[in-house]
PDB file of C-alpha atoms in Angstrom:
ATOM      1  CA  MET A   1      55.179 -33.473 -28.530  1.00  0.00           C
ATOM      2  CA  SER A   2      53.190 -32.240 -25.322  1.00  0.00           C
ATOM      3  CA  HIS A   3      53.380 -33.138 -21.819  1.00  0.00           C
ATOM      4  CA  PRO A   4      50.803 -34.957 -19.947  1.00  0.00           C
ATOM      5  CA  THR A   5      48.497 -33.347 -17.488  1.00  0.00           C
ATOM      6  CA  ALA A   6      46.656 -33.475 -14.646  1.00  0.00           C
ATOM      7  CA  ALA A   7      43.358 -34.692 -16.577  1.00  0.00           C
ATOM      8  CA  ASP A   8      45.414 -37.264 -18.374  1.00  0.00           C
ATOM      9  CA  VAL A   9      46.319 -38.673 -14.564  1.00  0.00           C
ATOM     10  CA  LEU A  10      42.233 -38.716 -13.947  1.00  0.00           C
ATOM     11  CA  THR A  11      41.826 -40.593 -17.463  1.00  0.00           C
ATOM     12  CA  ALA A  12      44.804 -43.500 -16.392  1.00  0.00           C
ATOM     13  CA  ARG A  13      43.479 -44.509 -13.692  1.00  0.00           C
ATOM     14  CA  ASP A  14      40.343 -46.378 -15.329  1.00  0.00           C
ATOM     15  CA  ARG A  15      42.852 -48.168 -17.454  1.00  0.00           C
ATOM     16  CA  VAL A  16      45.122 -48.725 -14.853  1.00  0.00           C
ATOM     17  CA  MET A  17      43.116 -50.209 -11.943  1.00  0.00           C
ATOM     18  CA  GLN A  18      42.167 -53.210 -14.576  1.00  0.00           C
ATOM     19  CA  VAL A  19      45.571 -54.499 -13.976  1.00  0.00           C
ATOM     20  CA  ALA A  20      47.496 -52.951 -10.895  1.00  0.00           C
ATOM     21  CA  ARG A  21      45.915 -52.449  -7.324  1.00  0.00           C
ATOM     22  CA  ARG A  22      45.152 -50.124  -4.927  1.00  0.00           C
ATOM     23  CA  THR A  23      47.919 -49.357  -2.506  1.00  0.00           C
ATOM     24  CA  PRO A  24      47.687 -49.321   1.452  1.00  0.00           C
ATOM     25  CA  LEU A  25      48.995 -45.492   2.828  1.00  0.00           C
ATOM     26  CA  ARG A  26      49.668 -46.673   6.059  1.00  0.00           C
ATOM     27  CA  HIS A  27      50.464 -45.229   9.511  1.00  0.00           C
ATOM     28  CA  SER A  28      53.978 -45.487  10.755  1.00  0.00           C
ATOM     29  CA  ALA A  29      53.653 -44.454  14.601  1.00  0.00           C
ATOM     30  CA  ALA A  30      57.490 -45.035  14.663  1.00  0.00           C
ATOM     31  CA  LEU A  31      58.827 -42.597  11.819  1.00  0.00           C
ATOM     32  CA  SER A  32      55.982 -40.265  13.089  1.00  0.00           C
ATOM     33  CA  GLN A  33      57.568 -40.224  16.634  1.00  0.00           C
ATOM     34  CA  ARG A  34      61.143 -39.497  15.096  1.00  0.00           C
ATOM     35  CA  VAL A  35      59.796 -36.616  12.864  1.00  0.00           C
ATOM     36  CA  GLY A  36      57.417 -34.825  14.713  1.00  0.00           C
ATOM     37  CA  VAL A  37      54.761 -35.149  11.676  1.00  0.00           C
ATOM     38  CA  PRO A  38      52.557 -37.557  10.830  1.00  0.00           C
ATOM     39  CA  VAL A  39      54.067 -40.125   8.098  1.00  0.00           C
ATOM     40  CA  HIS A  40      52.300 -42.485   5.740  1.00  0.00           C
ATOM     41  CA  LEU A  41      54.037 -45.465   4.258  1.00  0.00           C
ATOM     42  CA  LYS A  42      52.359 -45.715   0.091  1.00  0.00           C
ATOM     43  CA  LEU A  43      53.503 -49.443  -0.441  1.00  0.00           C
ATOM     44  CA  GLU A  44      54.189 -50.042  -3.767  1.00  0.00           C
ATOM     45  CA  THR A  45      55.450 -53.254  -2.589  1.00  0.00           C
ATOM     46  CA  GLU A  46      51.823 -54.604  -2.387  1.00  0.00           C
ATOM     47  CA  GLN A  47      51.557 -54.717  -6.357  1.00  0.00           C
ATOM     48  CA  HIS A  48      51.302 -57.938  -8.225  1.00  0.00           C
ATOM     49  CA  THR A  49      54.559 -57.117  -9.405  1.00  0.00           C
ATOM     50  CA  GLY A  50      56.135 -55.977  -6.196  1.00  0.00           C
ATOM     51  CA  SER A  51      56.600 -52.270  -7.791  1.00  0.00           C
ATOM     52  CA  PHE A  52      54.880 -49.457  -8.773  1.00  0.00           C
ATOM     53  CA  LYS A  53      55.659 -49.744 -12.469  1.00  0.00           C
ATOM     54  CA  LEU A  54      52.904 -51.603 -12.840  1.00  0.00           C
ATOM     55  CA  ARG A  55      50.536 -48.666 -13.048  1.00  0.00           C
ATOM     56  CA  GLY A  56      52.816 -46.873 -16.171  1.00  0.00           C
ATOM     57  CA  ALA A  57      53.241 -50.519 -17.575  1.00  0.00           C
ATOM     58  CA  THR A  58      49.664 -51.333 -17.763  1.00  0.00           C
ATOM     59  CA  ASN A  59      48.259 -47.411 -18.817  1.00  0.00           C
ATOM     60  CA  LYS A  60      50.902 -47.536 -21.921  1.00  0.00           C
ATOM     61  CA  LEU A  61      49.944 -50.777 -22.953  1.00  0.00           C
ATOM     62  CA  LEU A  62      46.136 -50.861 -22.670  1.00  0.00           C
ATOM     63  CA  ALA A  63      46.637 -46.980 -24.490  1.00  0.00           C
ATOM     64  CA  LEU A  64      48.344 -49.384 -27.506  1.00  0.00           C
ATOM     65  CA  GLY A  65      46.074 -49.786 -30.831  1.00  0.00           C
ATOM     66  CA  PRO A  66      46.141 -53.518 -32.226  1.00  0.00           C
ATOM     67  CA  ALA A  67      48.919 -52.746 -34.692  1.00  0.00           C
ATOM     68  CA  GLU A  68      50.811 -51.865 -31.907  1.00  0.00           C
ATOM     69  CA  ARG A  69      50.675 -54.708 -30.069  1.00  0.00           C
ATOM     70  CA  GLN A  70      50.810 -56.829 -32.494  1.00  0.00           C
ATOM     71  CA  ARG A  71      53.931 -56.020 -33.847  1.00  0.00           C
ATOM     72  CA  GLY A  72      55.524 -56.827 -30.361  1.00  0.00           C
ATOM     73  CA  VAL A  73      56.492 -54.425 -27.496  1.00  0.00           C
ATOM     74  CA  VAL A  74      60.346 -53.550 -26.579  1.00  0.00           C
ATOM     75  CA  ALA A  75      61.603 -52.240 -23.074  1.00  0.00           C
ATOM     76  CA  MET A  76      64.615 -51.600 -21.365  1.00  0.00           C
ATOM     77  CA  SER A  77      64.719 -52.115 -17.821  1.00  0.00           C
ATOM     78  CA  SER A  78      66.597 -51.625 -14.372  1.00  0.00           C
ATOM     79  CA  GLY A  79      64.301 -55.171 -13.044  1.00  0.00           C
ATOM     80  CA  ASN A  80      60.534 -53.437 -11.944  1.00  0.00           C
ATOM     81  CA  HIS A  81      59.977 -52.350 -15.404  1.00  0.00           C
ATOM     82  CA  GLY A  82      60.587 -55.136 -17.785  1.00  0.00           C
ATOM     83  CA  ARG A  83      58.481 -57.221 -14.799  1.00  0.00           C
ATOM     84  CA  ALA A  84      56.087 -54.750 -15.486  1.00  0.00           C
ATOM     85  CA  VAL A  85      55.670 -55.370 -19.228  1.00  0.00           C
ATOM     86  CA  ALA A  86      56.447 -58.847 -19.184  1.00  0.00           C
ATOM     87  CA  HIS A  87      53.320 -59.093 -16.430  1.00  0.00           C
ATOM     88  CA  VAL A  88      51.328 -57.140 -18.862  1.00  0.00           C
ATOM     89  CA  THR A  89      51.762 -58.229 -21.712  1.00  0.00           C
ATOM     90  CA  ARG A  90      50.946 -61.933 -20.364  1.00  0.00           C
ATOM     91  CA  GLU A  91      47.716 -60.955 -19.701  1.00  0.00           C
ATOM     92  CA  LEU A  92      47.456 -59.050 -23.315  1.00  0.00           C
ATOM     93  CA  GLY A  93      48.794 -61.809 -25.184  1.00  0.00           C
ATOM     94  CA  VAL A  94      51.181 -59.784 -26.781  1.00  0.00           C
ATOM     95  CA  PRO A  95      54.847 -60.866 -27.299  1.00  0.00           C
ATOM     96  CA  ALA A  96      57.407 -58.447 -25.306  1.00  0.00           C
ATOM     97  CA  THR A  97      61.503 -58.546 -25.581  1.00  0.00           C
ATOM     98  CA  VAL A  98      63.366 -56.890 -22.237  1.00  0.00           C
ATOM     99  CA  CYS A  99      66.743 -55.722 -22.264  1.00  0.00           C
ATOM    100  CA  VAL A 100      68.695 -55.326 -19.193  1.00  0.00           C
ATOM    101  CA  SER A 101      72.614 -54.801 -18.530  1.00  0.00           C
ATOM    102  CA  ALA A 102      74.530 -57.452 -16.606  1.00  0.00           C
ATOM    103  CA  ARG A 103      74.319 -55.572 -13.486  1.00  0.00           C
ATOM    104  CA  VAL A 104      71.020 -55.885 -13.145  1.00  0.00           C
ATOM    105  CA  PRO A 105      70.072 -58.734 -10.147  1.00  0.00           C
ATOM    106  CA  PRO A 106      69.903 -62.484 -11.524  1.00  0.00           C
ATOM    107  CA  GLY A 107      66.411 -62.373  -9.352  1.00  0.00           C
ATOM    108  CA  LYS A 108      65.071 -59.768 -11.596  1.00  0.00           C
ATOM    109  CA  ARG A 109      65.816 -60.751 -14.651  1.00  0.00           C
ATOM    110  CA  GLN A 110      64.478 -64.216 -13.884  1.00  0.00           C
ATOM    111  CA  ALA A 111      61.440 -62.895 -12.727  1.00  0.00           C
ATOM    112  CA  ILE A 112      60.800 -61.067 -15.989  1.00  0.00           C
ATOM    113  CA  ALA A 113      61.555 -64.488 -17.977  1.00  0.00           C
ATOM    114  CA  ALA A 114      59.104 -66.548 -16.012  1.00  0.00           C
ATOM    115  CA  LEU A 115      56.675 -64.157 -16.770  1.00  0.00           C
ATOM    116  CA  GLY A 116      57.154 -65.055 -20.717  1.00  0.00           C
ATOM    117  CA  ALA A 117      59.282 -62.481 -21.648  1.00  0.00           C
ATOM    118  CA  GLU A 118      62.614 -62.840 -23.611  1.00  0.00           C
ATOM    119  CA  VAL A 119      65.652 -61.099 -21.871  1.00  0.00           C
ATOM    120  CA  VAL A 120      68.321 -59.477 -23.657  1.00  0.00           C
ATOM    121  CA  ILE A 121      71.335 -58.996 -21.573  1.00  0.00           C
ATOM    122  CA  ALA A 122      72.530 -56.197 -23.659  1.00  0.00           C
ATOM    123  CA  GLY A 123      75.970 -55.019 -22.346  1.00  0.00           C
ATOM    124  CA  PRO A 124      77.785 -54.308 -18.268  1.00  0.00           C
ATOM    125  CA  ASP A 125      75.515 -50.874 -18.586  1.00  0.00           C
ATOM    126  CA  LEU A 126      71.757 -50.168 -18.638  1.00  0.00           C
ATOM    127  CA  ASP A 127      73.163 -47.097 -21.842  1.00  0.00           C
ATOM    128  CA  ASP A 128      73.971 -50.789 -23.551  1.00  0.00           C
ATOM    129  CA  ALA A 129      70.565 -52.130 -22.807  1.00  0.00           C
ATOM    130  CA  ASP A 130      69.162 -49.262 -23.994  1.00  0.00           C
ATOM    131  CA  VAL A 131      70.960 -49.153 -27.465  1.00  0.00           C
ATOM    132  CA  ALA A 132      69.882 -52.495 -27.799  1.00  0.00           C
ATOM    133  CA  ALA A 133      66.249 -51.990 -27.353  1.00  0.00           C
ATOM    134  CA  ARG A 134      66.058 -49.032 -29.248  1.00  0.00           C
ATOM    135  CA  ARG A 135      68.275 -51.281 -32.034  1.00  0.00           C
ATOM    136  CA  LEU A 136      65.280 -53.357 -31.825  1.00  0.00           C
ATOM    137  CA  VAL A 137      62.869 -50.975 -32.329  1.00  0.00           C
ATOM    138  CA  ALA A 138      64.366 -49.620 -35.674  1.00  0.00           C
ATOM    139  CA  GLU A 139      64.997 -52.737 -37.082  1.00  0.00           C
ATOM    140  CA  GLU A 140      61.970 -54.705 -36.361  1.00  0.00           C
ATOM    141  CA  GLY A 141      59.497 -52.198 -35.978  1.00  0.00           C
ATOM    142  CA  ARG A 142      58.484 -53.199 -32.686  1.00  0.00           C
ATOM    143  CA  THR A 143      56.610 -50.702 -30.673  1.00  0.00           C
ATOM    144  CA  TRP A 144      58.934 -49.103 -27.692  1.00  0.00           C
ATOM    145  CA  VAL A 145      57.328 -48.907 -23.962  1.00  0.00           C
ATOM    146  CA  SER A 146      59.556 -46.293 -22.489  1.00  0.00           C
ATOM    147  CA  PRO A 147      60.849 -46.451 -18.616  1.00  0.00           C
ATOM    148  CA  PHE A 148      60.154 -42.870 -17.911  1.00  0.00           C
ATOM    149  CA  ASP A 149      60.027 -40.587 -20.533  1.00  0.00           C
ATOM    150  CA  ASP A 150      56.487 -41.223 -22.252  1.00  0.00           C
ATOM    151  CA  PRO A 151      53.360 -38.716 -21.351  1.00  0.00           C
ATOM    152  CA  ALA A 152      51.268 -43.043 -20.802  1.00  0.00           C
ATOM    153  CA  ILE A 153      53.772 -43.748 -18.239  1.00  0.00           C
ATOM    154  CA  ILE A 154      53.933 -40.646 -16.314  1.00  0.00           C
ATOM    155  CA  ALA A 155      50.117 -40.727 -15.894  1.00  0.00           C
ATOM    156  CA  GLY A 156      50.211 -44.130 -14.952  1.00  0.00           C
ATOM    157  CA  GLN A 157      52.257 -43.550 -12.373  1.00  0.00           C
ATOM    158  CA  GLY A 158      50.394 -40.530 -11.055  1.00  0.00           C
ATOM    159  CA  THR A 159      47.875 -42.251 -10.049  1.00  0.00           C
ATOM    160  CA  ILE A 160      49.936 -43.240  -7.003  1.00  0.00           C
ATOM    161  CA  GLY A 161      49.502 -39.590  -6.204  1.00  0.00           C
ATOM    162  CA  LEU A 162      45.262 -39.341  -6.336  1.00  0.00           C
ATOM    163  CA  GLU A 163      45.434 -42.397  -4.121  1.00  0.00           C
ATOM    164  CA  ILE A 164      47.652 -40.300  -2.048  1.00  0.00           C
ATOM    165  CA  ALA A 165      46.090 -37.364  -1.521  1.00  0.00           C
ATOM    166  CA  GLU A 166      41.615 -39.142  -1.664  1.00  0.00           C
ATOM    167  CA  ASP A 167      43.724 -40.764   1.291  1.00  0.00           C
ATOM    168  CA  LEU A 168      45.537 -38.232   2.971  1.00  0.00           C
ATOM    169  CA  PRO A 169      43.773 -34.864   1.918  1.00  0.00           C
ATOM    170  CA  LYS A 170      45.941 -32.653   3.726  1.00  0.00           C
ATOM    171  CA  VAL A 171      48.935 -34.183   3.199  1.00  0.00           C
ATOM    172  CA  ALA A 172      51.556 -31.236   2.891  1.00  0.00           C
ATOM    173  CA  THR A 173      54.685 -33.139   1.729  1.00  0.00           C
ATOM    174  CA  VAL A 174      55.077 -36.444  -0.632  1.00  0.00           C
ATOM    175  CA  VAL A 175      58.712 -38.069  -0.600  1.00  0.00           C
ATOM    176  CA  VAL A 176      59.619 -40.027  -3.628  1.00  0.00           C
ATOM    177  CA  PRO A 177      62.377 -41.762  -4.911  1.00  0.00           C
ATOM    178  CA  VAL A 178      63.520 -41.009  -8.017  1.00  0.00           C
ATOM    179  CA  SER A 179      65.383 -42.389 -11.480  1.00  0.00           C
ATOM    180  CA  GLY A 180      64.837 -41.463 -14.737  1.00  0.00           C
ATOM    181  CA  GLY A 181      61.417 -38.752 -13.231  1.00  0.00           C
ATOM    182  CA  GLY A 182      58.580 -40.230 -14.477  1.00  0.00           C
ATOM    183  CA  MET A 183      57.638 -41.615 -10.852  1.00  0.00           C
ATOM    184  CA  ILE A 184      57.509 -38.039  -9.435  1.00  0.00           C
ATOM    185  CA  SER A 185      56.369 -36.006 -12.185  1.00  0.00           C
ATOM    186  CA  GLY A 186      53.193 -38.574 -12.459  1.00  0.00           C
ATOM    187  CA  VAL A 187      52.864 -38.246  -8.992  1.00  0.00           C
ATOM    188  CA  ALA A 188      53.137 -34.225  -8.465  1.00  0.00           C
ATOM    189  CA  LEU A 189      50.619 -34.490 -11.838  1.00  0.00           C
ATOM    190  CA  GLY A 190      47.868 -36.651  -9.905  1.00  0.00           C
ATOM    191  CA  LEU A 191      48.195 -34.543  -7.004  1.00  0.00           C
ATOM    192  CA  ALA A 192      47.863 -31.378  -8.932  1.00  0.00           C
ATOM    193  CA  ALA A 193      44.634 -33.065 -10.145  1.00  0.00           C
ATOM    194  CA  THR A 194      42.554 -33.250  -6.699  1.00  0.00           C
ATOM    195  CA  GLY A 195      43.966 -30.043  -5.471  1.00  0.00           C
ATOM    196  CA  ALA A 196      46.222 -30.866  -3.312  1.00  0.00           C
ATOM    197  CA  ASN A 197      48.728 -28.250  -2.180  1.00  0.00           C
ATOM    198  CA  ALA A 198      51.701 -31.135  -0.979  1.00  0.00           C
ATOM    199  CA  ARG A 199      55.595 -29.843  -1.348  1.00  0.00           C
ATOM    200  CA  VAL A 200      57.100 -32.752  -3.628  1.00  0.00           C
ATOM    201  CA  VAL A 201      60.049 -33.602  -2.583  1.00  0.00           C
ATOM    202  CA  GLY A 202      62.483 -36.823  -4.611  1.00  0.00           C
ATOM    203  CA  VAL A 203      65.412 -39.035  -3.260  1.00  0.00           C
ATOM    204  CA  SER A 204      67.927 -40.781  -5.102  1.00  0.00           C
ATOM    205  CA  MET A 205      71.313 -42.509  -4.651  1.00  0.00           C
ATOM    206  CA  GLU A 206      74.698 -41.102  -4.628  1.00  0.00           C
ATOM    207  CA  ARG A 207      75.788 -43.114  -6.734  1.00  0.00           C
ATOM    208  CA  GLY A 208      75.218 -42.557 -10.785  1.00  0.00           C
ATOM    209  CA  PRO A 209      71.947 -39.944 -10.275  1.00  0.00           C
ATOM    210  CA  ALA A 210      71.540 -38.983 -13.823  1.00  0.00           C
ATOM    211  CA  LEU A 211      68.314 -37.143 -13.728  1.00  0.00           C
ATOM    212  CA  TYR A 212      69.647 -35.344 -10.504  1.00  0.00           C
ATOM    213  CA  GLU A 213      73.052 -33.983 -12.012  1.00  0.00           C
ATOM    214  CA  SER A 214      71.357 -33.422 -15.356  1.00  0.00           C
ATOM    215  CA  LEU A 215      68.858 -31.022 -13.908  1.00  0.00           C
ATOM    216  CA  ARG A 216      72.350 -29.324 -12.307  1.00  0.00           C
ATOM    217  CA  ALA A 217      73.614 -29.305 -15.343  1.00  0.00           C
ATOM    218  CA  GLY A 218      70.623 -28.316 -17.653  1.00  0.00           C
ATOM    219  CA  ARG A 219      71.189 -30.962 -20.518  1.00  0.00           C
ATOM    220  CA  ILE A 220      71.658 -34.937 -20.011  1.00  0.00           C
ATOM    221  CA  VAL A 221      74.579 -36.050 -18.205  1.00  0.00           C
ATOM    222  CA  GLU A 222      75.392 -39.241 -18.264  1.00  0.00           C
ATOM    223  CA  ALA A 223      76.175 -40.677 -14.874  1.00  0.00           C
ATOM    224  CA  GLU A 224      78.567 -42.927 -14.267  1.00  0.00           C
ATOM    225  CA  GLU A 225      76.498 -46.134 -13.541  1.00  0.00           C
ATOM    226  CA  GLN A 226      77.815 -47.694 -10.472  1.00  0.00           C
ATOM    227  CA  ASP A 227      77.162 -50.670  -7.973  1.00  0.00           C
ATOM    228  CA  THR A 228      74.286 -49.454  -5.403  1.00  0.00           C
ATOM    229  CA  LEU A 229      71.588 -50.826  -3.605  1.00  0.00           C
ATOM    230  CA  ALA A 230      69.274 -48.749  -5.148  1.00  0.00           C
ATOM    231  CA  ASP A 231      69.877 -51.060  -8.257  1.00  0.00           C
ATOM    232  CA  ALA A 232      65.691 -49.821  -9.308  1.00  0.00           C
ATOM    233  CA  LEU A 233      67.043 -46.682 -10.122  1.00  0.00           C
ATOM    234  CA  ALA A 234      70.145 -46.929 -11.791  1.00  0.00           C
ATOM    235  CA  GLY A 235      71.078 -45.812 -15.732  1.00  0.00           C
ATOM    236  CA  GLY A 236      71.111 -42.966 -17.573  1.00  0.00           C
ATOM    237  CA  MET A 237      68.647 -41.039 -19.046  1.00  0.00           C
ATOM    238  CA  GLY A 238      69.204 -41.717 -22.902  1.00  0.00           C
ATOM    239  CA  ALA A 239      70.135 -40.038 -26.247  1.00  0.00           C
ATOM    240  CA  GLU A 240      67.124 -37.533 -25.246  1.00  0.00           C
ATOM    241  CA  ASN A 241      64.354 -36.384 -22.889  1.00  0.00           C
ATOM    242  CA  HIS A 242      61.073 -35.023 -23.741  1.00  0.00           C
ATOM    243  CA  HIS A 243      59.041 -34.586 -21.050  1.00  0.00           C
ATOM    244  CA  THR A 244      60.777 -35.663 -17.307  1.00  0.00           C
ATOM    245  CA  MET A 245      63.475 -33.308 -16.679  1.00  0.00           C
ATOM    246  CA  ALA A 246      60.657 -30.296 -18.033  1.00  0.00           C
ATOM    247  CA  LEU A 247      58.396 -31.196 -15.584  1.00  0.00           C
ATOM    248  CA  VAL A 248      60.218 -32.391 -12.226  1.00  0.00           C
ATOM    249  CA  SER A 249      61.958 -28.542 -13.071  1.00  0.00           C
ATOM    250  CA  GLU A 250      58.504 -27.351 -12.543  1.00  0.00           C
ATOM    251  CA  LEU A 251      56.704 -29.523 -10.221  1.00  0.00           C
ATOM    252  CA  VAL A 252      59.309 -30.686  -7.867  1.00  0.00           C
ATOM    253  CA  ALA A 253      60.074 -28.917  -4.505  1.00  0.00           C
ATOM    254  CA  GLU A 254      63.992 -30.748  -4.653  1.00  0.00           C
ATOM    255  CA  LEU A 255      66.133 -33.376  -4.931  1.00  0.00           C
ATOM    256  CA  LEU A 256      68.156 -34.868  -2.859  1.00  0.00           C
ATOM    257  CA  LEU A 257      70.758 -37.505  -2.324  1.00  0.00           C
ATOM    258  CA  VAL A 258      71.130 -40.355   0.084  1.00  0.00           C
ATOM    259  CA  ASP A 259      74.416 -42.327   0.927  1.00  0.00           C
ATOM    260  CA  GLU A 260      75.161 -46.072   0.203  1.00  0.00           C
ATOM    261  CA  ALA A 261      74.532 -46.883   4.328  1.00  0.00           C
ATOM    262  CA  GLU A 262      71.762 -44.663   4.393  1.00  0.00           C
ATOM    263  CA  ILE A 263      70.098 -46.508   2.565  1.00  0.00           C
ATOM    264  CA  GLY A 264      71.135 -49.682   4.183  1.00  0.00           C
ATOM    265  CA  ARG A 265      69.941 -48.479   7.707  1.00  0.00           C
ATOM    266  CA  ALA A 266      66.658 -47.222   5.822  1.00  0.00           C
ATOM    267  CA  MET A 267      65.980 -50.935   4.264  1.00  0.00           C
ATOM    268  CA  ALA A 268      67.054 -52.426   7.904  1.00  0.00           C
ATOM    269  CA  TRP A 269      64.398 -49.903   9.723  1.00  0.00           C
ATOM    270  CA  CYS A 270      61.970 -51.378   6.765  1.00  0.00           C
ATOM    271  CA  HIS A 271      62.776 -54.780   8.196  1.00  0.00           C
ATOM    272  CA  GLU A 272      62.888 -54.426  11.991  1.00  0.00           C
ATOM    273  CA  VAL A 273      60.796 -51.567  12.429  1.00  0.00           C
ATOM    274  CA  GLU A 274      58.161 -51.045   9.842  1.00  0.00           C
ATOM    275  CA  GLY A 275      57.787 -54.986   9.140  1.00  0.00           C
ATOM    276  CA  LEU A 276      58.856 -54.586   5.305  1.00  0.00           C
ATOM    277  CA  VAL A 277      61.098 -56.351   3.309  1.00  0.00           C
ATOM    278  CA  VAL A 278      61.636 -53.357   0.515  1.00  0.00           C
ATOM    279  CA  GLU A 279      64.709 -53.136  -2.390  1.00  0.00           C
ATOM    280  CA  GLY A 280      67.541 -50.161  -1.757  1.00  0.00           C
ATOM    281  CA  GLY A 281      65.888 -48.315  -4.047  1.00  0.00           C
ATOM    282  CA  GLY A 282      62.669 -48.598  -2.488  1.00  0.00           C
ATOM    283  CA  ALA A 283      63.834 -47.055   1.199  1.00  0.00           C
ATOM    284  CA  VAL A 284      65.472 -44.084   0.004  1.00  0.00           C
ATOM    285  CA  GLY A 285      62.516 -41.668   1.007  1.00  0.00           C
ATOM    286  CA  ILE A 286      62.917 -43.276   4.261  1.00  0.00           C
ATOM    287  CA  ALA A 287      66.535 -43.166   4.519  1.00  0.00           C
ATOM    288  CA  ALA A 288      65.974 -38.945   3.795  1.00  0.00           C
ATOM    289  CA  LEU A 289      63.487 -38.734   6.650  1.00  0.00           C
ATOM    290  CA  LEU A 290      66.160 -41.029   8.875  1.00  0.00           C
ATOM    291  CA  THR A 291      69.136 -38.443   8.406  1.00  0.00           C
ATOM    292  CA  GLY A 292      66.877 -35.360   9.132  1.00  0.00           C
ATOM    293  CA  LYS A 293      67.764 -34.770   4.838  1.00  0.00           C
ATOM    294  CA  VAL A 294      63.615 -34.094   4.984  1.00  0.00           C
ATOM    295  CA  ARG A 295      62.470 -32.148   7.020  1.00  0.00           C
ATOM    296  CA  PRO A 296      58.308 -32.864   6.456  1.00  0.00           C
ATOM    297  CA  GLU A 297      55.669 -29.982   6.921  1.00  0.00           C
ATOM    298  CA  GLY A 298      52.652 -31.398   8.172  1.00  0.00           C
ATOM    299  CA  PRO A 299      51.121 -35.057   7.408  1.00  0.00           C
ATOM    300  CA  CYS A 300      54.150 -36.244   5.390  1.00  0.00           C
ATOM    301  CA  ALA A 301      53.156 -39.423   2.932  1.00  0.00           C
ATOM    302  CA  VAL A 302      56.516 -41.600   1.508  1.00  0.00           C
ATOM    303  CA  VAL A 303      55.811 -43.585  -1.477  1.00  0.00           C
ATOM    304  CA  VAL A 304      57.914 -47.297  -0.613  1.00  0.00           C
ATOM    305  CA  SER A 305      58.000 -48.059  -4.676  1.00  0.00           C
ATOM    306  CA  GLY A 306      59.451 -51.789  -4.403  1.00  0.00           C
ATOM    307  CA  GLY A 307      60.435 -54.063  -2.406  1.00  0.00           C
ATOM    308  CA  ASN A 308      62.036 -57.049  -5.170  1.00  0.00           C
ATOM    309  CA  VAL A 309      65.369 -57.713  -3.558  1.00  0.00           C
ATOM    310  CA  ALA A 310      67.199 -60.670  -3.088  1.00  0.00           C
ATOM    311  CA  PRO A 311      66.856 -62.541  -0.071  1.00  0.00           C
ATOM    312  CA  GLU A 312      70.735 -62.746   0.056  1.00  0.00           C
ATOM    313  CA  THR A 313      71.236 -58.994  -0.096  1.00  0.00           C
ATOM    314  CA  LEU A 314      68.783 -58.413   2.251  1.00  0.00           C
ATOM    315  CA  GLN A 315      70.524 -60.780   4.678  1.00  0.00           C
ATOM    316  CA  LEU A 316      73.984 -58.878   4.074  1.00  0.00           C
ATOM    317  CA  VAL A 317      72.647 -55.441   4.852  1.00  0.00           C
ATOM    318  CA  LEU A 318      70.684 -56.943   7.604  1.00  0.00           C
ATOM    319  CA  ASP A 319      73.782 -58.087   9.063  1.00  0.00           C
ATOM    320  CA  GLU A 320      75.573 -54.560   8.441  1.00  0.00           C
ATOM    321  CA  HIS A 321      72.852 -52.343  10.075  1.00  0.00           C
ATOM    322  CA  ARG A 322      71.016 -54.353  12.656  1.00  0.00           C
ATOM    323  CA  ASP A 323      72.610 -52.828  15.798  1.00  0.00           C
ATOM    324  CA  GLY A 324      72.431 -49.298  14.214  1.00  0.00           C
ATOM    325  CA  VAL A 325      69.330 -49.462  13.226  1.00  0.00           C
ATOM    326  CA  TRP A 326      67.301 -46.915  15.782  1.00  0.00           C
ATOM    327  CA  ALA A 327      70.263 -44.726  16.154  1.00  0.00           C
TER     328      ALA A 327
END
């Protein structure tokens, strides 16, 4: 199975824009002053479903043939992918089942169900949800919609890279949250499609960074799933990986990790300084800038990948970090 290419990202744009929206790239004066180069925030929080996942799901589902749609689709999700799949399948009139783990926040599960998809809580961890989803595919002949390791998903997410390069032609550093690697692979391909010569840096959380550990080991590693503010980045790599590990190894300059306190401070910074509601997984790139773990060269774009955080979780974070957010 061949990897997606920069040309695939260009092709994906027309499909993606039928459902998703072009999100703003907003200059952050505060972050720019702090790190010493212009910093811009790519606000995927403003997508219809509150996260970047709508792009990949749209590209994948619109590319399916009539028979594949008629069988119904199955996804496994930590929340945002499932919500995106439910949104698109409702528009298309396609039945959808989303398998999640008990760790997925109730608000994210409810948002999926409210869009008409069946939600199955398959076990304590996302690996259990993955097994349950693939069982439905095998036993009932449904169509699998991967959260990250699929050429159409990767190409759809890559439209973020196209938009960044078009809105910031001299971009030198692009910082991207990382879970299974679908978004960062796509963003790197999208940048390449425009001829942008940007350094791509990925950021994940310390608690269970499956792709980070797998790349270090040179094979798929079952990272222990733990509770984290960056729940959108949780979950393993699955039993096999066809695309993202190879693409990230080839296209991404660096992967790094941030801890829970750093993620919390970044969420508080987003709220108090930027005026944004950002979930933990969406704030990891900003956390890397605030801590100096990423030292960007030239103009920098940071993908703020999602804003689907429970109000009570955000309030706890603000209560804990408000006083130290500018430290």
